[in-house]
Tab-separated table of C-alpha atoms and ligand atoms in Angstrom:
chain	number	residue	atom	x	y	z
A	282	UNK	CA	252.376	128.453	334.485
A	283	UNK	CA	252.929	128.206	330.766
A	284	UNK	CA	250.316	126.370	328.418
A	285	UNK	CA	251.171	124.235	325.340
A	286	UNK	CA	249.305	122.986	322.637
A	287	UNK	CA	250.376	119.770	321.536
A	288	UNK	CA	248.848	117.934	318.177
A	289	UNK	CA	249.644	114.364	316.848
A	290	UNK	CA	249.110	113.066	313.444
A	291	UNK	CA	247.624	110.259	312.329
A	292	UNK	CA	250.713	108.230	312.198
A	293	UNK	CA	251.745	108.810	315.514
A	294	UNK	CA	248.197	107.187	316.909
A	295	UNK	CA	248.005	104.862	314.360
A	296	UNK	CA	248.322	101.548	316.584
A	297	UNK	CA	247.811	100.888	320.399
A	298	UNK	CA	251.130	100.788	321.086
A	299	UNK	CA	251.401	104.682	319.216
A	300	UNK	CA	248.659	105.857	321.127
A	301	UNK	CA	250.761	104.656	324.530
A	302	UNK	CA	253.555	106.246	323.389
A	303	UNK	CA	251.855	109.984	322.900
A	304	UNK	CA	250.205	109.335	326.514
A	305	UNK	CA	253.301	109.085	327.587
A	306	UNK	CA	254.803	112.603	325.342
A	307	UNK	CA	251.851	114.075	326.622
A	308	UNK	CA	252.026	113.031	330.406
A	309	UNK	CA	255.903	114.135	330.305
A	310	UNK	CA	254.807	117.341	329.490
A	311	UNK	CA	252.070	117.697	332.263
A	312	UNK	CA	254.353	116.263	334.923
A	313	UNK	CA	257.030	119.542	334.264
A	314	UNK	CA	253.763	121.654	335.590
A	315	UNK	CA	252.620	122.908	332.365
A	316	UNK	CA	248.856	122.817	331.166
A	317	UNK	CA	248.361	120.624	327.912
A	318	UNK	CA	245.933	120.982	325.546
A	319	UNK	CA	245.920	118.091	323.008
A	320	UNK	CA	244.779	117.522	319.420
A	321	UNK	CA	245.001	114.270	317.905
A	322	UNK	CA	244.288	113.438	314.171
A	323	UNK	CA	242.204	110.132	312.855
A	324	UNK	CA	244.144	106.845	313.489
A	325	UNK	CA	246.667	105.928	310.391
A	326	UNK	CA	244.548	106.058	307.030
A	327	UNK	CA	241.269	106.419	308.936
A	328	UNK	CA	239.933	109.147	306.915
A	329	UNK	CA	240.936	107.342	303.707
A	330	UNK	CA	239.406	104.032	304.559
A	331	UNK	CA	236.021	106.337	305.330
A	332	UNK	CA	236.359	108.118	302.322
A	333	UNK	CA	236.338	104.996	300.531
A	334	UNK	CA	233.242	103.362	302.071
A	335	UNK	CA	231.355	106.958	301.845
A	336	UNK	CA	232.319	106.361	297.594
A	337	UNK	CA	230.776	102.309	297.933
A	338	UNK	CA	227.505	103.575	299.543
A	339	UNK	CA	227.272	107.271	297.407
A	340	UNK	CA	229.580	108.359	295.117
A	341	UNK	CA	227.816	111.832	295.346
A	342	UNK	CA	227.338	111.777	298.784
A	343	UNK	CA	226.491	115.352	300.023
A	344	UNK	CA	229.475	117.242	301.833
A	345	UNK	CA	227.294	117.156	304.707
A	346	UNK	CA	227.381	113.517	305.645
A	347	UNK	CA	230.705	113.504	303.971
A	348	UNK	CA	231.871	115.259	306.641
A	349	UNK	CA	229.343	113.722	309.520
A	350	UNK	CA	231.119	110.803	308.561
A	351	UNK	CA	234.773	111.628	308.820
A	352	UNK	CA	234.802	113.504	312.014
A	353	UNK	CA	233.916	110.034	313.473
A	354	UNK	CA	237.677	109.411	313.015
A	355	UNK	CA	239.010	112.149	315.242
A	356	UNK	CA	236.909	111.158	318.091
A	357	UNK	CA	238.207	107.633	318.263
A	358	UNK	CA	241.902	108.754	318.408
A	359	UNK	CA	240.576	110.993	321.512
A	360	UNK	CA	238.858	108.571	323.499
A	361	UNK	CA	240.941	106.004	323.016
A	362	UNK	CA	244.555	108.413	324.532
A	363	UNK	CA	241.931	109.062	327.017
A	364	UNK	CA	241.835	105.640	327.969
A	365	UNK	CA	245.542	105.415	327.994
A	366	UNK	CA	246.268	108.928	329.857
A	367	UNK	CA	243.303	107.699	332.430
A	368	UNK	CA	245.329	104.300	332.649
A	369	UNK	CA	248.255	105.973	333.896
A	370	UNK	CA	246.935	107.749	336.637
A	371	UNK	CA	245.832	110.947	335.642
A	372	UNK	CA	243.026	113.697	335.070
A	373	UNK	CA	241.809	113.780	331.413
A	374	UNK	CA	239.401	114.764	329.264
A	375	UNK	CA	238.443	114.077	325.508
A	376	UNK	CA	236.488	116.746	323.736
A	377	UNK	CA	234.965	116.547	320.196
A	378	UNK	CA	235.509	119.787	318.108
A	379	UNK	CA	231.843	121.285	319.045
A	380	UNK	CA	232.890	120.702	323.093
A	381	UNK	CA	235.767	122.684	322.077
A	382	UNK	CA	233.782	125.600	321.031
A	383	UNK	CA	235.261	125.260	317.425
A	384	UNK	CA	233.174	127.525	315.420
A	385	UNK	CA	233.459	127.560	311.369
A	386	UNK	CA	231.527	129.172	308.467
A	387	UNK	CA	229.297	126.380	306.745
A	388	UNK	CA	231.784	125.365	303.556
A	389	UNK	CA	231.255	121.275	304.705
A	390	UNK	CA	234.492	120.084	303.700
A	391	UNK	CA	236.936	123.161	303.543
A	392	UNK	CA	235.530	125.028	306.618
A	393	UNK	CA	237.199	127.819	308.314
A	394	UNK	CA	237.763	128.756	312.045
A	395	UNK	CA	236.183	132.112	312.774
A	396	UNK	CA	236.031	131.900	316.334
A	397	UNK	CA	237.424	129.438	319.475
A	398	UNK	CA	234.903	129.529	322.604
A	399	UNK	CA	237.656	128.519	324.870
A	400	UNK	CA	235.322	128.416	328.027
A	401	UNK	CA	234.866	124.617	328.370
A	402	UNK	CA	238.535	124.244	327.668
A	403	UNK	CA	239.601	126.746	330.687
A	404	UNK	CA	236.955	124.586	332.905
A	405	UNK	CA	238.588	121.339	332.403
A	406	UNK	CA	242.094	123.172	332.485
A	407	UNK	CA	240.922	124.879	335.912
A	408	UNK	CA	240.687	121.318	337.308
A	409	UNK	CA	243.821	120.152	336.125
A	410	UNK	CA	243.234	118.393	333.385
A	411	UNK	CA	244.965	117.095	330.038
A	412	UNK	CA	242.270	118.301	327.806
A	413	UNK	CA	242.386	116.392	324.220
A	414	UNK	CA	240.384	117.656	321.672
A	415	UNK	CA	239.507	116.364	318.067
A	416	UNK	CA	241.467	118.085	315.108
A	417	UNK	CA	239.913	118.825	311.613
A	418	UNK	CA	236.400	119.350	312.652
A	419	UNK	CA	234.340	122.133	313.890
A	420	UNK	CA	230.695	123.048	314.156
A	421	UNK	CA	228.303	125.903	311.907
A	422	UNK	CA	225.671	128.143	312.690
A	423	UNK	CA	223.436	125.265	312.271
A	424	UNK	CA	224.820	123.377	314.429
A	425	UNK	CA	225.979	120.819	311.887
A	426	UNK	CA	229.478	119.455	312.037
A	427	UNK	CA	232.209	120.671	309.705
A	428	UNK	CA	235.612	119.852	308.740
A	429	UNK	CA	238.336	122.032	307.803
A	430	UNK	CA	240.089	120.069	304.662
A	431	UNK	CA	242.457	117.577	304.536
A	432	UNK	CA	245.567	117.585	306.795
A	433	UNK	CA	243.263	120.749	308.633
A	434	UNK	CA	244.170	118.991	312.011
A	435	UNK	CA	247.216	121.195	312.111
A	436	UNK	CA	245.189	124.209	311.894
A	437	UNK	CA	242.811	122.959	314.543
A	438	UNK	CA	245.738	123.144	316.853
A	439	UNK	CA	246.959	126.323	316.066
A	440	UNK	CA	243.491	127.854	316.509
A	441	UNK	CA	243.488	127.030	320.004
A	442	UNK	CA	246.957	127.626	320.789
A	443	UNK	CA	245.779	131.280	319.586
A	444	UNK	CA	242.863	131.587	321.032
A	445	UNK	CA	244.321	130.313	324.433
A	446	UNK	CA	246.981	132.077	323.811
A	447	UNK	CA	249.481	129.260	324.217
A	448	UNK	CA	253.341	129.530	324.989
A	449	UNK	CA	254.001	127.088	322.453
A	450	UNK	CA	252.247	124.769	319.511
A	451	UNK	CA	254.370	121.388	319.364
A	452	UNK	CA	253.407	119.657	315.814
A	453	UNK	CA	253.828	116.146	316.043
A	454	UNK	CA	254.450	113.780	312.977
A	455	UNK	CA	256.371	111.188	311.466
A	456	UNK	CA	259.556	112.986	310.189
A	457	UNK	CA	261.869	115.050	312.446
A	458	UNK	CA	260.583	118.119	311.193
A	459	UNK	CA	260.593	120.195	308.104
A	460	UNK	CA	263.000	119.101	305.604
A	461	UNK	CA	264.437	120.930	302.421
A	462	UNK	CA	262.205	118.654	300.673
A	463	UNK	CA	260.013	115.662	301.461
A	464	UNK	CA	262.881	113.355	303.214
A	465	UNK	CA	260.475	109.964	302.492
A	466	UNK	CA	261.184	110.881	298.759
A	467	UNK	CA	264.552	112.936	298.241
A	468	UNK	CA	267.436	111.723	298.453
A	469	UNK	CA	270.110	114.024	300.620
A	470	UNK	CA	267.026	116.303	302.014
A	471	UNK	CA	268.077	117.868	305.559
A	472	UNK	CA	265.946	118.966	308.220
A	473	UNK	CA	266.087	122.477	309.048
A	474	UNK	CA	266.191	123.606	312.319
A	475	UNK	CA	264.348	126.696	311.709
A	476	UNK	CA	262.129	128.258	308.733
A	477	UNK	CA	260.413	131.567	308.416
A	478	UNK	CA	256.373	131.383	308.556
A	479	UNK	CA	256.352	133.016	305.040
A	480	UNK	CA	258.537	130.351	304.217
A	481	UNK	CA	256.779	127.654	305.468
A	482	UNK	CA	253.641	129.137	304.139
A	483	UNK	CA	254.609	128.883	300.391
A	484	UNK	CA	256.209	125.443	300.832
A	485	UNK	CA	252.734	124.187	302.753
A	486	UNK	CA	250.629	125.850	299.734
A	487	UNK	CA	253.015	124.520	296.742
A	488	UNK	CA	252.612	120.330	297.813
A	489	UNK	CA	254.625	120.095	301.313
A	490	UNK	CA	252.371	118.411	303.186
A	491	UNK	CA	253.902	118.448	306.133
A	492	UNK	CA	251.655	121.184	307.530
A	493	UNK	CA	248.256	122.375	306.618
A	494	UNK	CA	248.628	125.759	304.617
A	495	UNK	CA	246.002	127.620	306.697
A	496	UNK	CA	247.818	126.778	310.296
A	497	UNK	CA	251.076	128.595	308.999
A	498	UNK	CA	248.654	131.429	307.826
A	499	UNK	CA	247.276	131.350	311.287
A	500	UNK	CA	250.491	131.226	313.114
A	501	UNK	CA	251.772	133.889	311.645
A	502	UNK	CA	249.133	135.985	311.810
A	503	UNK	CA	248.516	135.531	315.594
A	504	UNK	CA	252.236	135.222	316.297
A	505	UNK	CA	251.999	131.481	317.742
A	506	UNK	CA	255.248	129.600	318.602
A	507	UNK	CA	255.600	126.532	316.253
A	508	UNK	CA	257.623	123.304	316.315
A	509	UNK	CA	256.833	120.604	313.740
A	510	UNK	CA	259.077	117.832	315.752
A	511	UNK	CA	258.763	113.800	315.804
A	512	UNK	CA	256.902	111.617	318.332
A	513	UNK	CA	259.175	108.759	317.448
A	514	UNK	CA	262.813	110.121	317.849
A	515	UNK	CA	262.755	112.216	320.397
A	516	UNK	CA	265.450	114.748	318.197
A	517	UNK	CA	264.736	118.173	318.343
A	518	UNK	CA	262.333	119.570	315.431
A	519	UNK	CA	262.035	122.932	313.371
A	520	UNK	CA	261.153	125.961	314.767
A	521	UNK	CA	258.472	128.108	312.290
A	522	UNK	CA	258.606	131.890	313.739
A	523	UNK	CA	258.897	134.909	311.876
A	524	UNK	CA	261.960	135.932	311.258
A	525	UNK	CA	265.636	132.974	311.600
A	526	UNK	CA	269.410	133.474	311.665
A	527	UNK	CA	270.382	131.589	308.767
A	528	UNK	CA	267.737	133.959	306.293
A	529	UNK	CA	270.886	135.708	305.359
A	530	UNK	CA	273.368	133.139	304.396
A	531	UNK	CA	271.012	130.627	302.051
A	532	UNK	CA	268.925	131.545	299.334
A	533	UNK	CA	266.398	128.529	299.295
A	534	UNK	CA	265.042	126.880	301.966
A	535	UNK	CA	263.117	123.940	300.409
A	536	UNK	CA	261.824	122.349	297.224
A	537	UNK	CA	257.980	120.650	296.586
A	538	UNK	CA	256.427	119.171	294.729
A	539	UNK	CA	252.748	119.072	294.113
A	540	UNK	CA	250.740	116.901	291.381
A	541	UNK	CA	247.312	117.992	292.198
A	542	UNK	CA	247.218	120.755	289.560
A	543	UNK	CA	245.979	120.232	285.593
A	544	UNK	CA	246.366	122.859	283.500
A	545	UNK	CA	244.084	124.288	280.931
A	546	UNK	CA	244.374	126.324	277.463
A	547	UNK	CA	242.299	128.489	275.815
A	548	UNK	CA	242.779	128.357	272.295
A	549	UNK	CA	241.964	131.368	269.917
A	550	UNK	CA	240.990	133.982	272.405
A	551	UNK	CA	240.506	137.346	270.456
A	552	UNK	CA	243.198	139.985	271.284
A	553	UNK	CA	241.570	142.680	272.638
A	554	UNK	CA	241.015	144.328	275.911
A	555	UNK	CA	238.811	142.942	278.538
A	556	UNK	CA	239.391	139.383	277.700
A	557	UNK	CA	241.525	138.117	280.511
A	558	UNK	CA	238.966	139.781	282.780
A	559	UNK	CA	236.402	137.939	281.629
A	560	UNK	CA	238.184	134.394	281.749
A	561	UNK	CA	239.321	134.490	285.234
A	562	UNK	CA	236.176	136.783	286.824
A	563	UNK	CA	233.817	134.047	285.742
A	564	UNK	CA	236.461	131.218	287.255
A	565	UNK	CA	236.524	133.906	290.894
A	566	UNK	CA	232.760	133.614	290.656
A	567	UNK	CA	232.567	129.972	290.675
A	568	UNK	CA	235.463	130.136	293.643
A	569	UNK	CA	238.177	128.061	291.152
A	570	UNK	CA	241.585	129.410	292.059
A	571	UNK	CA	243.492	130.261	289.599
A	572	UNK	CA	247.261	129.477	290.133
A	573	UNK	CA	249.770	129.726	287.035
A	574	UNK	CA	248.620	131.822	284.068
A	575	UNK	CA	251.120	132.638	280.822
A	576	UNK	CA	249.481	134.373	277.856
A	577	UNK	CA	250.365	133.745	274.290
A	578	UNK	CA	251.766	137.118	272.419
A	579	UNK	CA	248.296	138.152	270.681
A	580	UNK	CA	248.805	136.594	266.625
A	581	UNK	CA	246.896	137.703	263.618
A	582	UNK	CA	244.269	138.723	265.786
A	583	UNK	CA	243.917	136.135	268.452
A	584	UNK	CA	246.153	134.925	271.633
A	585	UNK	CA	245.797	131.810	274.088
A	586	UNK	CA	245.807	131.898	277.615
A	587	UNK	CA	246.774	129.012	279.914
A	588	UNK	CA	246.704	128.403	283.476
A	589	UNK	CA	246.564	125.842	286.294
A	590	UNK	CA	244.234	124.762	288.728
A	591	UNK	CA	243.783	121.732	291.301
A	592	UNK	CA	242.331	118.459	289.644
A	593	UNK	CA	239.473	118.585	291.476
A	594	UNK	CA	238.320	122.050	289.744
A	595	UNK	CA	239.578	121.090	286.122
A	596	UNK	CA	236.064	119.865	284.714
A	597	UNK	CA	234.183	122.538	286.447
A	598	UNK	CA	236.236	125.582	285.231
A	599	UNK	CA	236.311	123.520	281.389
A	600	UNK	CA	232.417	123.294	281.909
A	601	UNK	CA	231.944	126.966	283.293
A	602	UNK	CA	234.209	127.824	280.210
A	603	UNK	CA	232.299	125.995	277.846
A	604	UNK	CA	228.897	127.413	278.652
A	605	UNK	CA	230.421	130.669	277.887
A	606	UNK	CA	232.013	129.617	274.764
A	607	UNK	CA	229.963	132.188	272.553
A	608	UNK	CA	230.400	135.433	274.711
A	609	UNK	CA	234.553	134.626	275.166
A	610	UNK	CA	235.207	133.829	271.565
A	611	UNK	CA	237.458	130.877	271.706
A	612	UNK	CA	237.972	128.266	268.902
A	613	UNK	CA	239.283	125.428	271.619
A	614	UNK	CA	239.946	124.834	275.324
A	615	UNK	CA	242.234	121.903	276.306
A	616	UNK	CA	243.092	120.253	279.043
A	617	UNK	CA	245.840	118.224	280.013
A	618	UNK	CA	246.307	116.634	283.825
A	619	UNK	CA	249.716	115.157	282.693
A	620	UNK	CA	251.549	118.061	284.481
A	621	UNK	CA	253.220	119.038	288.267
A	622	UNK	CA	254.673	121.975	289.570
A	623	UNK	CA	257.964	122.033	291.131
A	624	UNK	CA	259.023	124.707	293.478
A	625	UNK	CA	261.421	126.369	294.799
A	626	UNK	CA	261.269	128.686	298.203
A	627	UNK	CA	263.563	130.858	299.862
A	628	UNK	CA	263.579	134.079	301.752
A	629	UNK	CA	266.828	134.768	300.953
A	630	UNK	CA	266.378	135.410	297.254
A	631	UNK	CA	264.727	138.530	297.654
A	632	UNK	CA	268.161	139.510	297.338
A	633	UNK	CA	270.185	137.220	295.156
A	634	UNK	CA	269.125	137.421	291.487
A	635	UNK	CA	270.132	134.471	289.303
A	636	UNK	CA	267.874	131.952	291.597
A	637	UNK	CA	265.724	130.907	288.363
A	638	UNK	CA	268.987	130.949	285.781
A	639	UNK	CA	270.401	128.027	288.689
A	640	UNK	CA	266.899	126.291	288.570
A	641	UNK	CA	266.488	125.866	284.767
A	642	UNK	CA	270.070	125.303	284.521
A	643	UNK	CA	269.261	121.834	286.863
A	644	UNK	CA	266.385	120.955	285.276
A	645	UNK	CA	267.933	121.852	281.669
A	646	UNK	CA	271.097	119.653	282.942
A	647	UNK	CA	268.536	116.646	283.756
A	648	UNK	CA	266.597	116.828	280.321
A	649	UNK	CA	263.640	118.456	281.602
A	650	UNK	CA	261.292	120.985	279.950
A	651	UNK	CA	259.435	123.735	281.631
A	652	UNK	CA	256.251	124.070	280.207
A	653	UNK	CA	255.153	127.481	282.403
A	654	UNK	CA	256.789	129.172	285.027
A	655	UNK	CA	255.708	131.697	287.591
A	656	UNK	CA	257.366	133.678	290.534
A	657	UNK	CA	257.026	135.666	293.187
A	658	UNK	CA	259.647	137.370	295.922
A	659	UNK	CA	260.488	134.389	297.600
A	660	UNK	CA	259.623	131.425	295.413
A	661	UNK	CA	259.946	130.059	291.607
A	662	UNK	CA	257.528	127.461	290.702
A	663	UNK	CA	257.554	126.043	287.462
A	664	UNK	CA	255.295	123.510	285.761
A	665	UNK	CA	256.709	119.737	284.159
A	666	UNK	CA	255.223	116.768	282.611
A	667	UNK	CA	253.815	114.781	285.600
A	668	UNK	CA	256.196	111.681	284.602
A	669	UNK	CA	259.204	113.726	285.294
A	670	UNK	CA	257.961	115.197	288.538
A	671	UNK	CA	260.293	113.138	290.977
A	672	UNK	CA	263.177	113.413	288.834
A	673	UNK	CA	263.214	117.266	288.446
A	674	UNK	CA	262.484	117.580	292.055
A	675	UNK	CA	265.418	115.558	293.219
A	676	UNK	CA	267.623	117.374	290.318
A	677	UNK	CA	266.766	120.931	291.571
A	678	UNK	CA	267.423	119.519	295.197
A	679	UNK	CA	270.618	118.174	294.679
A	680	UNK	CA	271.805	121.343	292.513
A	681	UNK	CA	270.858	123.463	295.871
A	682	UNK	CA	271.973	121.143	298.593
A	683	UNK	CA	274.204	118.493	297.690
A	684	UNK	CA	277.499	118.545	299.425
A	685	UNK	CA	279.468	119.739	296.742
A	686	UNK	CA	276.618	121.687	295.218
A	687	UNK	CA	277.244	124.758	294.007
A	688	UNK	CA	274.327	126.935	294.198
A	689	UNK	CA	273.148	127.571	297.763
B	19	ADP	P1	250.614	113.859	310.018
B	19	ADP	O1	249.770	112.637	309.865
B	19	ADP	O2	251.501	113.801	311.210
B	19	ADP	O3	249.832	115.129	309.920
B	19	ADP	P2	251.479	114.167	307.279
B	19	ADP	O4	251.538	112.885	306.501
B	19	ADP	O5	250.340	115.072	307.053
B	19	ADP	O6	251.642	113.797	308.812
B	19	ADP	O7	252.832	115.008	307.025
B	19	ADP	C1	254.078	114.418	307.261
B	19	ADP	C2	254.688	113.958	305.948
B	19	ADP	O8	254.953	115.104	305.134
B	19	ADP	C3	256.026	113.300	306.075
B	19	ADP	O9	255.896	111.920	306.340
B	19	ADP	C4	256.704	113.592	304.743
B	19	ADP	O10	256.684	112.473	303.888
B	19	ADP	C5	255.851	114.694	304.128
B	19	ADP	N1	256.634	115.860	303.675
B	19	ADP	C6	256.499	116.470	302.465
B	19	ADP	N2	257.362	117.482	302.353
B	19	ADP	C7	258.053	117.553	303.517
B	19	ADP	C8	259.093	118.417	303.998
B	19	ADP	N3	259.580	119.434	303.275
B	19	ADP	N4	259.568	118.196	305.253
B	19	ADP	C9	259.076	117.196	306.012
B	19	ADP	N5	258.110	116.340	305.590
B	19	ADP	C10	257.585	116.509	304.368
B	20	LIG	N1	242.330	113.118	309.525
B	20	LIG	C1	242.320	114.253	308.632
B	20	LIG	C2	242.997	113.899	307.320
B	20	LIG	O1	243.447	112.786	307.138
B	20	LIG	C3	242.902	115.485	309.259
B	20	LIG	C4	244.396	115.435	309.541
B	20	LIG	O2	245.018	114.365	309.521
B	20	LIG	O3	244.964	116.496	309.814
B	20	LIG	O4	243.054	114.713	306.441
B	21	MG	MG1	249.098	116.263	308.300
């Protein structure tokens, strides 16, 4: 008898009538004789709506209660497809993520999953039930509830389709699956029917949000069978697995976009060895991740160094900075949040050079400067004003994948 994970966003429980409708996905699935294991998401902008309270009561409310708080979200999308499942006529049980045996490190707000202790969930399985349990949260060694980041209810249910070691983990959402760029926002973008994990991985990381980074990390690394697929249309979805027919024939697979980066400039570094070191050792220390970095060509004596990192991190790395003004010898440090990064990903340009030239060539042809670029093997990610962000992504997208379009 083969087991499947199944998890549903927020979207897809965000009214009664949603929350019927995945009882009945979910029953289907039980009623072909397979065990289901469920995880569900907070109800529609749940987490948003408690974010916002938390900020009227305590702006600097610790990440403790921060995240006491939002895990109450999760548990009322459980118990309320309990109810429905129940109403229907069968076996069920809702679990919170500490029933689950969903064991993190203590980072409140960002946690990670170092171990499922799948025993309760094998109980209730045993007695043939649907067992739902809560995505995004976890418990620590002090027994203090965690959760695992925004959009981490993907990586909940990838955990235990690991750990139980599940025949397949069905990602439920609001779009028909992964798209070569968001579909709610691009005009032309076309679902794929398959994608490579590494694949996926970069276009989670670089402002897809279709799936949380770390369950495409996960999947990959324990091998788990994806689908990202929609609870509303019933079409088939995308497959995420490691290695797809079409790598071959296309060169890029998808284009994001991402707006939660601000980029920052040292001004007047002096041009010696050792300096770069410095910078971005002090930023590891602090944990601020460093994403984009271009350094100036060293000048009567000095150079600058930018890079990029998430909003959120901006004032602390420009503080951090600061307070070390004196032993890193710069004149200035700027910072400027008027700035996205636009990305391209494909497995297939590993072996087609000329990838970038067609990039630039679209954004050149729609007006657009670059202000940094980076790359790796399978991606090219380059960083525009913030105000042109939609515009460039839609230009590089149709350049790739319009019908007549050239370059793919
Ligand atoms: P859920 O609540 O189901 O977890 P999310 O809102 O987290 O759903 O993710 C689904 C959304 O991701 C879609 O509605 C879509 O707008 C967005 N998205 C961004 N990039 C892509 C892409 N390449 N393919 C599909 N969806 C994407
Ligand atoms: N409810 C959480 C969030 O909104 C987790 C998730 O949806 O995956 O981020
Ligand atoms: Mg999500």
């Amino acid at each position: 008898m083969s087991l499947i994970v199944q998890k549903f966003g927020g979207s897809s429980v965000a009214n009664p009538d949603r929350v019927r409708n995945v009882a009945r996905i979910i029953t289907e699935t039980y009623r072909k004789g397979h065990n289901v294991v469920v995880v569900l998401s907070a109800q529609g902008d749940t987490t948003d709506d408690l974010i916002e309270q938390a900020k009227q009561i305590n702006p600097k409310a610790s990440k403790r209660e921060m995240d006491m708080l939002l895990a109450t979200g999760e548990q009322i999308s459980i118990s309320l497809a309990a109810m429905a499942i129940e109403a229907m006529g069968y076996q069920v049980v809702s679990l919170t993520g500490w029933q689950a045996g969903m064991l993190t490190n203590s980072s409140y707000g960002s946690a990670r999953i170092k171990r499922v202790r799948t025993e309760r969930i094998q109980r209730e399985l045993d007695k043939k039930k649907i067992v739902l349990v809560a995505g995004f949260q976890g418990i620590n060694k002090y027994d203090d509830i965690t959760t695992l980041g925004r959009g981490g209810s993907d990586t909940s249910a990838v955990a235990l389709a690991a750990a139980l070691h599940a025949d397949l983990c069905q990602i439920y959402t609001d779009v028909d699956g992964v798209y070569t760029a968001d579909p709610r926002v691009v005009r032309g973008a076309r679902k794929l029917d398959e994608i490579t994990y590494d694949e996926m991985l970069e276009l989670a990381s670089l402002g897809a949000q279709v799936l949380h980074n770390r369950s495409v990390e996960m999947a990959k690394r324990y091998s788990v069978n994806m689908e990202v697929l929609s609870s509303l249309s019933g079409n088939p979805g995308t497959k995420v697995k490691e290695v797809v027919k079409t790598m071959e024939k296309s060169h890029v697979s998808g284009v994001a976009k991402d707006k939660d980066v601000s980029r920052l400039a040292l001004v007047g570094l002096a041009d010696q060895p050792g300096i770069a070191f410095k910078v971005f050792s002090l930023l590891a220390k602090s944990n601020i991740n460093v994403d984009i970095i271009l350094q100036s060509i060293g000048r009567s004596e000095t150079k600058d160094i930018s890079f990029t990192v998430t909003r959120e991190d901006a004032q602390r790395a420009r503080e951090l900075l600061e307070a070390n003004r004196d032993s890193l010898g710069f004149t200035s440090i700027e910072i400027s949040n008027d700035v996205a990064k636009i990305s391209v990903v494909g497995a297939g340009m590993v072996n087609n050079s000329g990838v970038a030239a067609k990039m630039f060539e679209a954004l050149f042809n729609a007006g657009i400067n670059i202000n940094m670029i980076s790359t790796s093997e399978i991606k090219i990610s380059v960083l525009v004003a913030e105000r042109d962000a939609e515009r460039a992504v839609q230009a590089v997208h149709d350049y790739f994948f319009s019908e007549f379009g050239s370059a793919n």
